[in-house]
Amino acid sequence: MSDTPTIQRVAIIGLGLLGGSIGLAIAKHAPDIVSAGYDTDPATRQKARERKLVGTVHESAAEAVTDADLIILCVPVGAMGFAAEAIRDALPSGAIISDVGSSKQSVADALRAALPDHCIIPAHPVAGTEQSGPEAGFAELFEHRWCILTPPDDAHTETVEALSQFWTNLGSNVELMEAEHHDLVLAVTSHIPHLIAYTIVGTASDLEDVTRSEVIKYSAGGFRDFTRIAASDPTMWRDVFLTNKDAVLEMLGRFTEDLTALQRAIRRGDGDALHDLFTKTRAIRRSIIEQGQDDARPDFGRSDH
């Protein structure tokens, strides 16, 4: 392949937050690209038509991918193989198949098994909110956010460049990474934080000497932030933990060791150890803000309305 392929027609399978946002971002940033979409839920397809999430909403996945240069699977990672099988017989021979899943090695394996003769370049736009569904999508979701591509070793450089340029056009910063390394990084930066959030919110709701109404009424900033994360789509996160379990369990072991050390410092009244840890983590937080990945305003610039 000597020339970079041109992406002129994109098919989006799954029209929730990410799929819908991709369609809206295409309309905003790359209006010359023709978009088509499909979702297994008829109500979601109807909402996608009403919101014009894509140019054309189809009644089957096979219809949506006809003549597409790029197909993006925006379904829970546990459903990637099924989604790929549903479009297998309708795929154009030269199409790029990609996705938006939060775990990458399992997705690569599932897509390769379902579509062994097609070009597969897994991707993960590191963007999202605690909201889900076709109502939640917005065109700016990917602006100034990272999109990680995990191409296989045999992927053509020109094809990787075409997909990279697609995400760049939607406002993303693009990084290439090995799938296994991606899963380890995201276990630390995303998956374990979600697991902690789900756990602490569950713990608070189970306390016998604190009523649920008190937990809700007196929620301080930290607990409110945990509940934001814990409000994320349960199906998606169930699949993430099942498909990235090795990396999650490794990082969870390290976290447990650190938590034990922190528990020991509190028990011993070791204020210096606590201060050193909090100083270190504060610097990391400032670095995240400096790199434009969050907001320094009160409540992180977010509104509860």
PDB file of C-alpha atoms in Angstrom:
ATOM      1  CA  MET A   1       0.000   0.000   0.000  1.00  0.00           C
ATOM      2  CA  SER A   2       1.727   3.151  -1.162  1.00  0.00           C
ATOM      3  CA  ASP A   3      -0.911   5.793  -0.647  1.00  0.00           C
ATOM      4  CA  THR A   4      -2.685   6.781   2.550  1.00  0.00           C
ATOM      5  CA  PRO A   5      -6.293   5.559   2.247  1.00  0.00           C
ATOM      6  CA  THR A   6      -8.996   8.187   2.214  1.00  0.00           C
ATOM      7  CA  ILE A   7     -11.769   7.913   4.774  1.00  0.00           C
ATOM      8  CA  GLN A   8     -14.895   9.277   3.123  1.00  0.00           C
ATOM      9  CA  ARG A   9     -17.632   7.055   4.578  1.00  0.00           C
ATOM     10  CA  VAL A  10     -17.818   6.058   8.239  1.00  0.00           C
ATOM     11  CA  ALA A  11     -20.193   3.520   9.776  1.00  0.00           C
ATOM     12  CA  ILE A  12     -20.804   3.650  13.535  1.00  0.00           C
ATOM     13  CA  ILE A  13     -22.183   0.535  15.222  1.00  0.00           C
ATOM     14  CA  GLY A  14     -23.625   1.542  18.591  1.00  0.00           C
ATOM     15  CA  LEU A  15     -25.115   5.019  18.971  1.00  0.00           C
ATOM     16  CA  GLY A  16     -24.712   5.762  22.672  1.00  0.00           C
ATOM     17  CA  LEU A  17     -22.464   8.408  24.223  1.00  0.00           C
ATOM     18  CA  LEU A  18     -19.330   7.591  22.246  1.00  0.00           C
ATOM     19  CA  GLY A  19     -20.927   6.516  18.983  1.00  0.00           C
ATOM     20  CA  GLY A  20     -23.294   9.477  18.992  1.00  0.00           C
ATOM     21  CA  SER A  21     -20.479  11.870  19.836  1.00  0.00           C
ATOM     22  CA  ILE A  22     -18.366  10.526  16.966  1.00  0.00           C
ATOM     23  CA  GLY A  23     -21.247  11.156  14.561  1.00  0.00           C
ATOM     24  CA  LEU A  24     -21.774  14.694  15.859  1.00  0.00           C
ATOM     25  CA  ALA A  25     -18.030  15.381  15.809  1.00  0.00           C
ATOM     26  CA  ILE A  26     -17.852  14.253  12.185  1.00  0.00           C
ATOM     27  CA  ALA A  27     -20.647  16.665  11.289  1.00  0.00           C
ATOM     28  CA  LYS A  28     -18.834  19.504  13.083  1.00  0.00           C
ATOM     29  CA  HIS A  29     -15.211  18.857  12.162  1.00  0.00           C
ATOM     30  CA  ALA A  30     -15.321  16.713   9.011  1.00  0.00           C
ATOM     31  CA  PRO A  31     -18.602  17.519   7.237  1.00  0.00           C
ATOM     32  CA  ASP A  32     -17.383  16.024   3.960  1.00  0.00           C
ATOM     33  CA  ILE A  33     -17.405  12.551   5.531  1.00  0.00           C
ATOM     34  CA  VAL A  34     -20.639  10.614   5.038  1.00  0.00           C
ATOM     35  CA  SER A  35     -21.760   8.913   8.267  1.00  0.00           C
ATOM     36  CA  ALA A  36     -24.105   5.989   8.805  1.00  0.00           C
ATOM     37  CA  GLY A  37     -25.087   4.207  11.987  1.00  0.00           C
ATOM     38  CA  TYR A  38     -26.913   1.361  13.637  1.00  0.00           C
ATOM     39  CA  ASP A  39     -27.892   0.377  17.168  1.00  0.00           C
ATOM     40  CA  THR A  40     -29.555  -2.818  18.340  1.00  0.00           C
ATOM     41  CA  ASP A  41     -32.086  -0.815  20.387  1.00  0.00           C
ATOM     42  CA  PRO A  42     -34.978   0.561  18.261  1.00  0.00           C
ATOM     43  CA  ALA A  43     -35.534   3.408  20.748  1.00  0.00           C
ATOM     44  CA  THR A  44     -31.885   4.417  20.421  1.00  0.00           C
ATOM     45  CA  ARG A  45     -32.152   4.356  16.629  1.00  0.00           C
ATOM     46  CA  GLN A  46     -35.174   6.634  16.822  1.00  0.00           C
ATOM     47  CA  LYS A  47     -33.423   9.060  19.169  1.00  0.00           C
ATOM     48  CA  ALA A  48     -30.388   9.016  16.859  1.00  0.00           C
ATOM     49  CA  ARG A  49     -32.622  10.078  13.974  1.00  0.00           C
ATOM     50  CA  GLU A  50     -34.187  12.843  16.043  1.00  0.00           C
ATOM     51  CA  ARG A  51     -30.804  14.183  17.152  1.00  0.00           C
ATOM     52  CA  LYS A  52     -29.209  13.601  13.729  1.00  0.00           C
ATOM     53  CA  LEU A  53     -26.326  11.752  15.362  1.00  0.00           C
ATOM     54  CA  VAL A  54     -25.363  10.319  11.965  1.00  0.00           C
ATOM     55  CA  GLY A  55     -26.340  11.075   8.407  1.00  0.00           C
ATOM     56  CA  THR A  56     -28.352   7.862   8.011  1.00  0.00           C
ATOM     57  CA  VAL A  57     -29.637   5.465  10.675  1.00  0.00           C
ATOM     58  CA  HIS A  58     -30.070   1.934   9.329  1.00  0.00           C
ATOM     59  CA  GLU A  59     -32.209  -0.983  10.469  1.00  0.00           C
ATOM     60  CA  SER A  60     -29.346  -3.470  10.448  1.00  0.00           C
ATOM     61  CA  ALA A  61     -25.612  -3.396  11.077  1.00  0.00           C
ATOM     62  CA  ALA A  62     -24.996  -4.961   7.674  1.00  0.00           C
ATOM     63  CA  GLU A  63     -26.815  -2.121   5.920  1.00  0.00           C
ATOM     64  CA  ALA A  64     -24.861   0.487   7.857  1.00  0.00           C
ATOM     65  CA  VAL A  65     -21.420  -0.792   6.851  1.00  0.00           C
ATOM     66  CA  THR A  66     -22.108  -1.076   3.117  1.00  0.00           C
ATOM     67  CA  ASP A  67     -19.471   0.930   1.203  1.00  0.00           C
ATOM     68  CA  ALA A  68     -17.871   2.211   4.447  1.00  0.00           C
ATOM     69  CA  ASP A  69     -14.169   3.036   4.501  1.00  0.00           C
ATOM     70  CA  LEU A  70     -14.091   2.952   8.297  1.00  0.00           C
ATOM     71  CA  ILE A  71     -16.298   0.996  10.680  1.00  0.00           C
ATOM     72  CA  ILE A  72     -16.172   1.953  14.364  1.00  0.00           C
ATOM     73  CA  LEU A  73     -17.656  -0.498  16.842  1.00  0.00           C
ATOM     74  CA  CYS A  74     -19.046   1.471  19.799  1.00  0.00           C
ATOM     75  CA  VAL A  75     -20.417  -1.411  21.854  1.00  0.00           C
ATOM     76  CA  PRO A  76     -19.399  -2.830  25.262  1.00  0.00           C
ATOM     77  CA  VAL A  77     -16.072  -4.623  24.985  1.00  0.00           C
ATOM     78  CA  GLY A  78     -17.700  -7.949  25.797  1.00  0.00           C
ATOM     79  CA  ALA A  79     -19.926  -7.574  22.730  1.00  0.00           C
ATOM     80  CA  MET A  80     -17.194  -6.712  20.206  1.00  0.00           C
ATOM     81  CA  GLY A  81     -16.989 -10.228  18.778  1.00  0.00           C
ATOM     82  CA  PHE A  82     -20.749 -10.452  18.288  1.00  0.00           C
ATOM     83  CA  ALA A  83     -20.843  -7.015  16.642  1.00  0.00           C
ATOM     84  CA  ALA A  84     -18.036  -8.013  14.288  1.00  0.00           C
ATOM     85  CA  GLU A  85     -19.795 -11.241  13.317  1.00  0.00           C
ATOM     86  CA  ALA A  86     -22.979  -9.296  12.523  1.00  0.00           C
ATOM     87  CA  ILE A  87     -21.191  -7.216   9.870  1.00  0.00           C
ATOM     88  CA  ARG A  88     -18.725  -9.818   8.565  1.00  0.00           C
ATOM     89  CA  ASP A  89     -20.564 -10.748   5.378  1.00  0.00           C
ATOM     90  CA  ALA A  90     -21.306  -7.122   4.430  1.00  0.00           C
ATOM     91  CA  LEU A  91     -17.866  -5.611   4.978  1.00  0.00           C
ATOM     92  CA  PRO A  92     -16.115  -3.950   2.031  1.00  0.00           C
ATOM     93  CA  SER A  93     -12.791  -5.693   1.483  1.00  0.00           C
ATOM     94  CA  GLY A  94     -10.651  -2.593   2.050  1.00  0.00           C
ATOM     95  CA  ALA A  95     -12.461  -1.171   5.072  1.00  0.00           C
ATOM     96  CA  ILE A  96     -10.713  -0.340   8.343  1.00  0.00           C
ATOM     97  CA  ILE A  97     -12.383  -1.873  11.396  1.00  0.00           C
ATOM     98  CA  SER A  98     -11.850  -0.047  14.667  1.00  0.00           C
ATOM     99  CA  ASP A  99     -13.549   0.454  18.014  1.00  0.00           C
ATOM    100  CA  VAL A 100     -13.646   2.668  21.120  1.00  0.00           C
ATOM    101  CA  GLY A 101     -13.239   0.068  23.873  1.00  0.00           C
ATOM    102  CA  SER A 102     -11.464   0.750  27.151  1.00  0.00           C
ATOM    103  CA  SER A 103      -9.572  -2.551  27.079  1.00  0.00           C
ATOM    104  CA  LYS A 104      -7.581  -3.351  23.981  1.00  0.00           C
ATOM    105  CA  GLN A 105      -5.950  -6.783  23.976  1.00  0.00           C
ATOM    106  CA  SER A 106      -9.260  -8.603  24.435  1.00  0.00           C
ATOM    107  CA  VAL A 107     -10.865  -6.473  21.724  1.00  0.00           C
ATOM    108  CA  ALA A 108      -8.013  -7.123  19.307  1.00  0.00           C
ATOM    109  CA  ASP A 109      -8.292 -10.875  19.931  1.00  0.00           C
ATOM    110  CA  ALA A 110     -12.085 -10.886  19.493  1.00  0.00           C
ATOM    111  CA  LEU A 111     -12.013  -8.855  16.286  1.00  0.00           C
ATOM    112  CA  ARG A 112      -9.179 -10.869  14.813  1.00  0.00           C
ATOM    113  CA  ALA A 113     -11.057 -14.104  15.501  1.00  0.00           C
ATOM    114  CA  ALA A 114     -14.273 -12.790  13.930  1.00  0.00           C
ATOM    115  CA  LEU A 115     -12.667 -10.950  11.002  1.00  0.00           C
ATOM    116  CA  PRO A 116      -9.374 -12.686  10.207  1.00  0.00           C
ATOM    117  CA  ASP A 117      -9.167 -11.324   6.658  1.00  0.00           C
ATOM    118  CA  HIS A 118      -9.813  -7.656   7.415  1.00  0.00           C
ATOM    119  CA  CYS A 119      -7.781  -4.647   8.507  1.00  0.00           C
ATOM    120  CA  ILE A 120      -8.263  -4.164  12.251  1.00  0.00           C
ATOM    121  CA  ILE A 121      -6.836  -1.198  14.175  1.00  0.00           C
ATOM    122  CA  PRO A 122      -8.239  -1.004  17.712  1.00  0.00           C
ATOM    123  CA  ALA A 123      -8.585   2.451  19.261  1.00  0.00           C
ATOM    124  CA  HIS A 124      -9.537   4.007  22.568  1.00  0.00           C
ATOM    125  CA  PRO A 125     -10.602   7.654  22.759  1.00  0.00           C
ATOM    126  CA  VAL A 126      -9.870   8.479  26.399  1.00  0.00           C
ATOM    127  CA  ALA A 127     -12.947  10.629  26.768  1.00  0.00           C
ATOM    128  CA  GLY A 128     -16.374  10.238  28.230  1.00  0.00           C
ATOM    129  CA  THR A 129     -18.755  11.268  30.955  1.00  0.00           C
ATOM    130  CA  GLU A 130     -20.809   9.430  33.552  1.00  0.00           C
ATOM    131  CA  GLN A 131     -23.784   9.804  31.219  1.00  0.00           C
ATOM    132  CA  SER A 132     -24.736   7.205  28.631  1.00  0.00           C
ATOM    133  CA  GLY A 133     -27.176   6.737  25.782  1.00  0.00           C
ATOM    134  CA  PRO A 134     -27.941   8.661  22.585  1.00  0.00           C
ATOM    135  CA  GLU A 135     -29.067  11.749  24.520  1.00  0.00           C
ATOM    136  CA  ALA A 136     -25.602  12.111  26.082  1.00  0.00           C
ATOM    137  CA  GLY A 137     -23.521  12.561  22.928  1.00  0.00           C
ATOM    138  CA  PHE A 138     -21.956  15.898  21.993  1.00  0.00           C
ATOM    139  CA  ALA A 139     -19.599  16.998  19.247  1.00  0.00           C
ATOM    140  CA  GLU A 140     -16.881  18.383  21.532  1.00  0.00           C
ATOM    141  CA  LEU A 141     -16.318  15.207  23.562  1.00  0.00           C
ATOM    142  CA  PHE A 142     -12.980  14.351  21.928  1.00  0.00           C
ATOM    143  CA  GLU A 143     -11.477  17.819  21.680  1.00  0.00           C
ATOM    144  CA  HIS A 144      -8.074  18.043  23.416  1.00  0.00           C
ATOM    145  CA  ARG A 145      -8.431  14.456  24.654  1.00  0.00           C
ATOM    146  CA  TRP A 146      -6.129  11.550  23.872  1.00  0.00           C
ATOM    147  CA  CYS A 147      -7.074   8.798  21.467  1.00  0.00           C
ATOM    148  CA  ILE A 148      -4.819   5.746  21.787  1.00  0.00           C
ATOM    149  CA  LEU A 149      -4.396   3.492  18.748  1.00  0.00           C
ATOM    150  CA  THR A 150      -3.080  -0.038  19.257  1.00  0.00           C
ATOM    151  CA  PRO A 151      -2.353  -1.306  15.731  1.00  0.00           C
ATOM    152  CA  PRO A 152      -1.115  -4.879  15.258  1.00  0.00           C
ATOM    153  CA  ASP A 153       2.443  -5.403  14.096  1.00  0.00           C
ATOM    154  CA  ASP A 154       1.334  -6.172  10.530  1.00  0.00           C
ATOM    155  CA  ALA A 155      -0.781  -3.023  10.113  1.00  0.00           C
ATOM    156  CA  HIS A 156       0.172  -0.844   7.147  1.00  0.00           C
ATOM    157  CA  THR A 157       1.708   2.457   8.198  1.00  0.00           C
ATOM    158  CA  GLU A 158      -0.490   4.328   5.736  1.00  0.00           C
ATOM    159  CA  THR A 159      -3.662   2.808   7.168  1.00  0.00           C
ATOM    160  CA  VAL A 160      -2.645   3.678  10.716  1.00  0.00           C
ATOM    161  CA  GLU A 161      -1.940   7.209   9.541  1.00  0.00           C
ATOM    162  CA  ALA A 162      -5.399   7.464   7.963  1.00  0.00           C
ATOM    163  CA  LEU A 163      -7.103   6.466  11.221  1.00  0.00           C
ATOM    164  CA  SER A 164      -4.814   8.745  13.202  1.00  0.00           C
ATOM    165  CA  GLN A 165      -5.717  11.653  10.932  1.00  0.00           C
ATOM    166  CA  PHE A 166      -9.424  10.859  11.348  1.00  0.00           C
ATOM    167  CA  TRP A 167      -9.189  11.214  15.127  1.00  0.00           C
ATOM    168  CA  THR A 168      -6.972  14.266  14.832  1.00  0.00           C
ATOM    169  CA  ASN A 169      -9.663  15.872  12.686  1.00  0.00           C
ATOM    170  CA  LEU A 170     -12.188  15.292  15.482  1.00  0.00           C
ATOM    171  CA  GLY A 171      -9.954  17.254  17.860  1.00  0.00           C
ATOM    172  CA  SER A 172      -8.070  14.415  19.557  1.00  0.00           C
ATOM    173  CA  ASN A 173      -4.398  14.040  20.356  1.00  0.00           C
ATOM    174  CA  VAL A 174      -3.338  10.650  18.993  1.00  0.00           C
ATOM    175  CA  GLU A 175      -0.856   8.236  20.577  1.00  0.00           C
ATOM    176  CA  LEU A 176       0.274   4.785  19.379  1.00  0.00           C
ATOM    177  CA  MET A 177       0.721   2.082  21.996  1.00  0.00           C
ATOM    178  CA  GLU A 178       0.939  -1.691  22.308  1.00  0.00           C
ATOM    179  CA  ALA A 179      -2.357  -3.201  23.393  1.00  0.00           C
ATOM    180  CA  GLU A 180      -0.939  -4.931  26.468  1.00  0.00           C
ATOM    181  CA  HIS A 181       0.733  -1.738  27.665  1.00  0.00           C
ATOM    182  CA  HIS A 182      -2.466   0.242  27.062  1.00  0.00           C
ATOM    183  CA  ASP A 183      -4.397  -2.154  29.280  1.00  0.00           C
ATOM    184  CA  LEU A 184      -1.898  -1.745  32.102  1.00  0.00           C
ATOM    185  CA  VAL A 185      -1.913   2.057  31.851  1.00  0.00           C
ATOM    186  CA  LEU A 186      -5.700   2.267  31.741  1.00  0.00           C
ATOM    187  CA  ALA A 187      -6.010  -0.141  34.654  1.00  0.00           C
ATOM    188  CA  VAL A 188      -4.240   2.515  36.745  1.00  0.00           C
ATOM    189  CA  THR A 189      -5.761   5.667  35.281  1.00  0.00           C
ATOM    190  CA  SER A 190      -9.341   4.527  34.695  1.00  0.00           C
ATOM    191  CA  HIS A 191     -10.327   1.019  35.690  1.00  0.00           C
ATOM    192  CA  ILE A 192      -9.104   0.957  39.307  1.00  0.00           C
ATOM    193  CA  PRO A 193     -10.543   4.445  40.015  1.00  0.00           C
ATOM    194  CA  HIS A 194     -13.922   3.212  38.773  1.00  0.00           C
ATOM    195  CA  LEU A 195     -13.630   0.082  40.908  1.00  0.00           C
ATOM    196  CA  ILE A 196     -12.838   2.196  43.970  1.00  0.00           C
ATOM    197  CA  ALA A 197     -15.761   4.508  43.224  1.00  0.00           C
ATOM    198  CA  TYR A 198     -18.217   1.652  42.884  1.00  0.00           C
ATOM    199  CA  THR A 199     -16.885   0.150  46.108  1.00  0.00           C
ATOM    200  CA  ILE A 200     -16.966   3.264  48.307  1.00  0.00           C
ATOM    201  CA  VAL A 201     -20.467   4.211  47.146  1.00  0.00           C
ATOM    202  CA  GLY A 202     -21.606   0.668  47.831  1.00  0.00           C
ATOM    203  CA  THR A 203     -19.942   0.698  51.256  1.00  0.00           C
ATOM    204  CA  ALA A 204     -21.663   3.965  52.185  1.00  0.00           C
ATOM    205  CA  SER A 205     -25.060   2.609  51.203  1.00  0.00           C
ATOM    206  CA  ASP A 206     -24.546  -0.509  53.335  1.00  0.00           C
ATOM    207  CA  LEU A 207     -23.535   1.187  56.584  1.00  0.00           C
ATOM    208  CA  GLU A 208     -25.917   0.198  59.356  1.00  0.00           C
ATOM    209  CA  ASP A 209     -25.294   3.273  61.530  1.00  0.00           C
ATOM    210  CA  VAL A 210     -25.654   5.795  58.682  1.00  0.00           C
ATOM    211  CA  THR A 211     -28.887   5.933  56.741  1.00  0.00           C
ATOM    212  CA  ARG A 212     -28.950   6.227  52.969  1.00  0.00           C
ATOM    213  CA  SER A 213     -30.755   9.565  53.253  1.00  0.00           C
ATOM    214  CA  GLU A 214     -27.880  10.923  55.367  1.00  0.00           C
ATOM    215  CA  VAL A 215     -25.315   9.702  52.854  1.00  0.00           C
ATOM    216  CA  ILE A 216     -27.139  11.561  50.100  1.00  0.00           C
ATOM    217  CA  LYS A 217     -27.969  14.674  52.153  1.00  0.00           C
ATOM    218  CA  TYR A 218     -24.500  15.251  53.585  1.00  0.00           C
ATOM    219  CA  SER A 219     -22.418  14.211  50.580  1.00  0.00           C
ATOM    220  CA  ALA A 220     -19.200  16.219  50.638  1.00  0.00           C
ATOM    221  CA  GLY A 221     -17.193  17.024  47.526  1.00  0.00           C
ATOM    222  CA  GLY A 222     -15.122  13.843  47.586  1.00  0.00           C
ATOM    223  CA  PHE A 223     -18.121  11.552  47.839  1.00  0.00           C
ATOM    224  CA  ARG A 224     -19.951  13.498  45.121  1.00  0.00           C
ATOM    225  CA  ASP A 225     -16.999  12.915  42.799  1.00  0.00           C
ATOM    226  CA  PHE A 226     -17.066   9.205  43.569  1.00  0.00           C
ATOM    227  CA  THR A 227     -20.771   9.041  42.765  1.00  0.00           C
ATOM    228  CA  ARG A 228     -20.147  10.747  39.418  1.00  0.00           C
ATOM    229  CA  ILE A 229     -17.840   7.910  38.416  1.00  0.00           C
ATOM    230  CA  ALA A 230     -20.072   5.247  39.938  1.00  0.00           C
ATOM    231  CA  ALA A 231     -22.965   6.497  37.797  1.00  0.00           C
ATOM    232  CA  SER A 232     -21.214   5.200  34.664  1.00  0.00           C
ATOM    233  CA  ASP A 233     -22.829   2.557  32.484  1.00  0.00           C
ATOM    234  CA  PRO A 234     -22.840  -0.744  34.447  1.00  0.00           C
ATOM    235  CA  THR A 235     -22.783  -3.027  31.406  1.00  0.00           C
ATOM    236  CA  MET A 236     -19.767  -1.283  29.935  1.00  0.00           C
ATOM    237  CA  TRP A 237     -17.797  -1.442  33.168  1.00  0.00           C
ATOM    238  CA  ARG A 238     -18.753  -5.023  33.915  1.00  0.00           C
ATOM    239  CA  ASP A 239     -17.227  -5.971  30.564  1.00  0.00           C
ATOM    240  CA  VAL A 240     -14.123  -3.841  31.125  1.00  0.00           C
ATOM    241  CA  PHE A 241     -13.256  -5.618  34.360  1.00  0.00           C
ATOM    242  CA  LEU A 242     -13.899  -9.052  32.878  1.00  0.00           C
ATOM    243  CA  THR A 243     -11.862  -8.407  29.730  1.00  0.00           C
ATOM    244  CA  ASN A 244      -8.955  -6.576  31.391  1.00  0.00           C
ATOM    245  CA  LYS A 245      -8.858  -8.671  34.549  1.00  0.00           C
ATOM    246  CA  ASP A 246      -5.125  -9.486  34.473  1.00  0.00           C
ATOM    247  CA  ALA A 247      -4.006  -5.846  34.404  1.00  0.00           C
ATOM    248  CA  VAL A 248      -6.734  -4.801  36.845  1.00  0.00           C
ATOM    249  CA  LEU A 249      -5.806  -7.520  39.337  1.00  0.00           C
ATOM    250  CA  GLU A 250      -2.107  -6.614  39.088  1.00  0.00           C
ATOM    251  CA  MET A 251      -2.803  -2.937  39.740  1.00  0.00           C
ATOM    252  CA  LEU A 252      -5.358  -3.768  42.422  1.00  0.00           C
ATOM    253  CA  GLY A 253      -2.672  -5.771  44.240  1.00  0.00           C
ATOM    254  CA  ARG A 254      -0.301  -2.817  44.166  1.00  0.00           C
ATOM    255  CA  PHE A 255      -3.069  -0.476  45.314  1.00  0.00           C
ATOM    256  CA  THR A 256      -3.928  -2.805  48.185  1.00  0.00           C
ATOM    257  CA  GLU A 257      -0.287  -2.768  49.332  1.00  0.00           C
ATOM    258  CA  ASP A 258      -0.219   1.031  49.232  1.00  0.00           C
ATOM    259  CA  LEU A 259      -3.533   1.226  51.067  1.00  0.00           C
ATOM    260  CA  THR A 260      -2.172  -1.053  53.772  1.00  0.00           C
ATOM    261  CA  ALA A 261       0.861   1.214  54.178  1.00  0.00           C
ATOM    262  CA  LEU A 262      -1.433   4.233  54.462  1.00  0.00           C
ATOM    263  CA  GLN A 263      -3.547   2.419  57.050  1.00  0.00           C
ATOM    264  CA  ARG A 264      -0.392   1.685  59.029  1.00  0.00           C
ATOM    265  CA  ALA A 265       0.685   5.356  58.912  1.00  0.00           C
ATOM    266  CA  ILE A 266      -2.693   6.485  60.220  1.00  0.00           C
ATOM    267  CA  ARG A 267      -2.658   3.893  63.006  1.00  0.00           C
ATOM    268  CA  ARG A 268       0.854   4.947  64.080  1.00  0.00           C
ATOM    269  CA  GLY A 269       0.087   8.647  63.834  1.00  0.00           C
ATOM    270  CA  ASP A 270       2.825   9.082  61.232  1.00  0.00           C
ATOM    271  CA  GLY A 271       1.970  12.574  60.053  1.00  0.00           C
ATOM    272  CA  ASP A 272       5.170  12.928  58.012  1.00  0.00           C
ATOM    273  CA  ALA A 273       4.317   9.889  55.893  1.00  0.00           C
ATOM    274  CA  LEU A 274       0.795  11.192  55.273  1.00  0.00           C
ATOM    275  CA  HIS A 275       2.066  14.671  54.394  1.00  0.00           C
ATOM    276  CA  ASP A 276       4.670  13.282  51.985  1.00  0.00           C
ATOM    277  CA  LEU A 277       2.071  11.170  50.179  1.00  0.00           C
ATOM    278  CA  PHE A 278      -0.457  13.995  49.925  1.00  0.00           C
ATOM    279  CA  THR A 279       2.231  16.382  48.649  1.00  0.00           C
ATOM    280  CA  LYS A 280       3.257  13.911  45.960  1.00  0.00           C
ATOM    281  CA  THR A 281      -0.303  13.284  44.799  1.00  0.00           C
ATOM    282  CA  ARG A 282      -1.084  17.016  44.796  1.00  0.00           C
ATOM    283  CA  ALA A 283       1.783  17.556  42.347  1.00  0.00           C
ATOM    284  CA  ILE A 284       0.362  14.860  40.069  1.00  0.00           C
ATOM    285  CA  ARG A 285      -3.018  16.592  40.137  1.00  0.00           C
ATOM    286  CA  ARG A 286      -1.406  19.887  39.142  1.00  0.00           C
ATOM    287  CA  SER A 287       0.355  18.152  36.246  1.00  0.00           C
ATOM    288  CA  ILE A 288      -2.980  16.837  34.959  1.00  0.00           C
ATOM    289  CA  ILE A 289      -4.383  20.374  34.968  1.00  0.00           C
ATOM    290  CA  GLU A 290      -1.247  21.805  33.320  1.00  0.00           C
ATOM    291  CA  GLN A 291      -1.603  19.286  30.478  1.00  0.00           C
ATOM    292  CA  GLY A 292      -5.179  20.417  29.866  1.00  0.00           C
ATOM    293  CA  GLN A 293      -6.785  17.146  30.943  1.00  0.00           C
ATOM    294  CA  ASP A 294      -8.978  18.724  33.625  1.00  0.00           C
ATOM    295  CA  ASP A 295     -10.087  22.021  35.118  1.00  0.00           C
ATOM    296  CA  ALA A 296      -8.713  23.869  38.151  1.00  0.00           C
ATOM    297  CA  ARG A 297     -11.945  25.748  38.830  1.00  0.00           C
ATOM    298  CA  PRO A 298     -14.058  24.923  41.907  1.00  0.00           C
ATOM    299  CA  ASP A 299     -15.868  21.604  41.445  1.00  0.00           C
ATOM    300  CA  PHE A 300     -13.573  21.116  38.413  1.00  0.00           C
ATOM    301  CA  GLY A 301     -15.720  23.506  36.404  1.00  0.00           C
ATOM    302  CA  ARG A 302     -18.576  21.003  36.402  1.00  0.00           C
ATOM    303  CA  SER A 303     -22.174  21.710  37.154  1.00  0.00           C
ATOM    304  CA  ASP A 304     -24.660  19.474  38.915  1.00  0.00           C
ATOM    305  CA  HIS A 305     -27.482  21.002  36.880  1.00  0.00           C
TER     306      HIS A 305
END
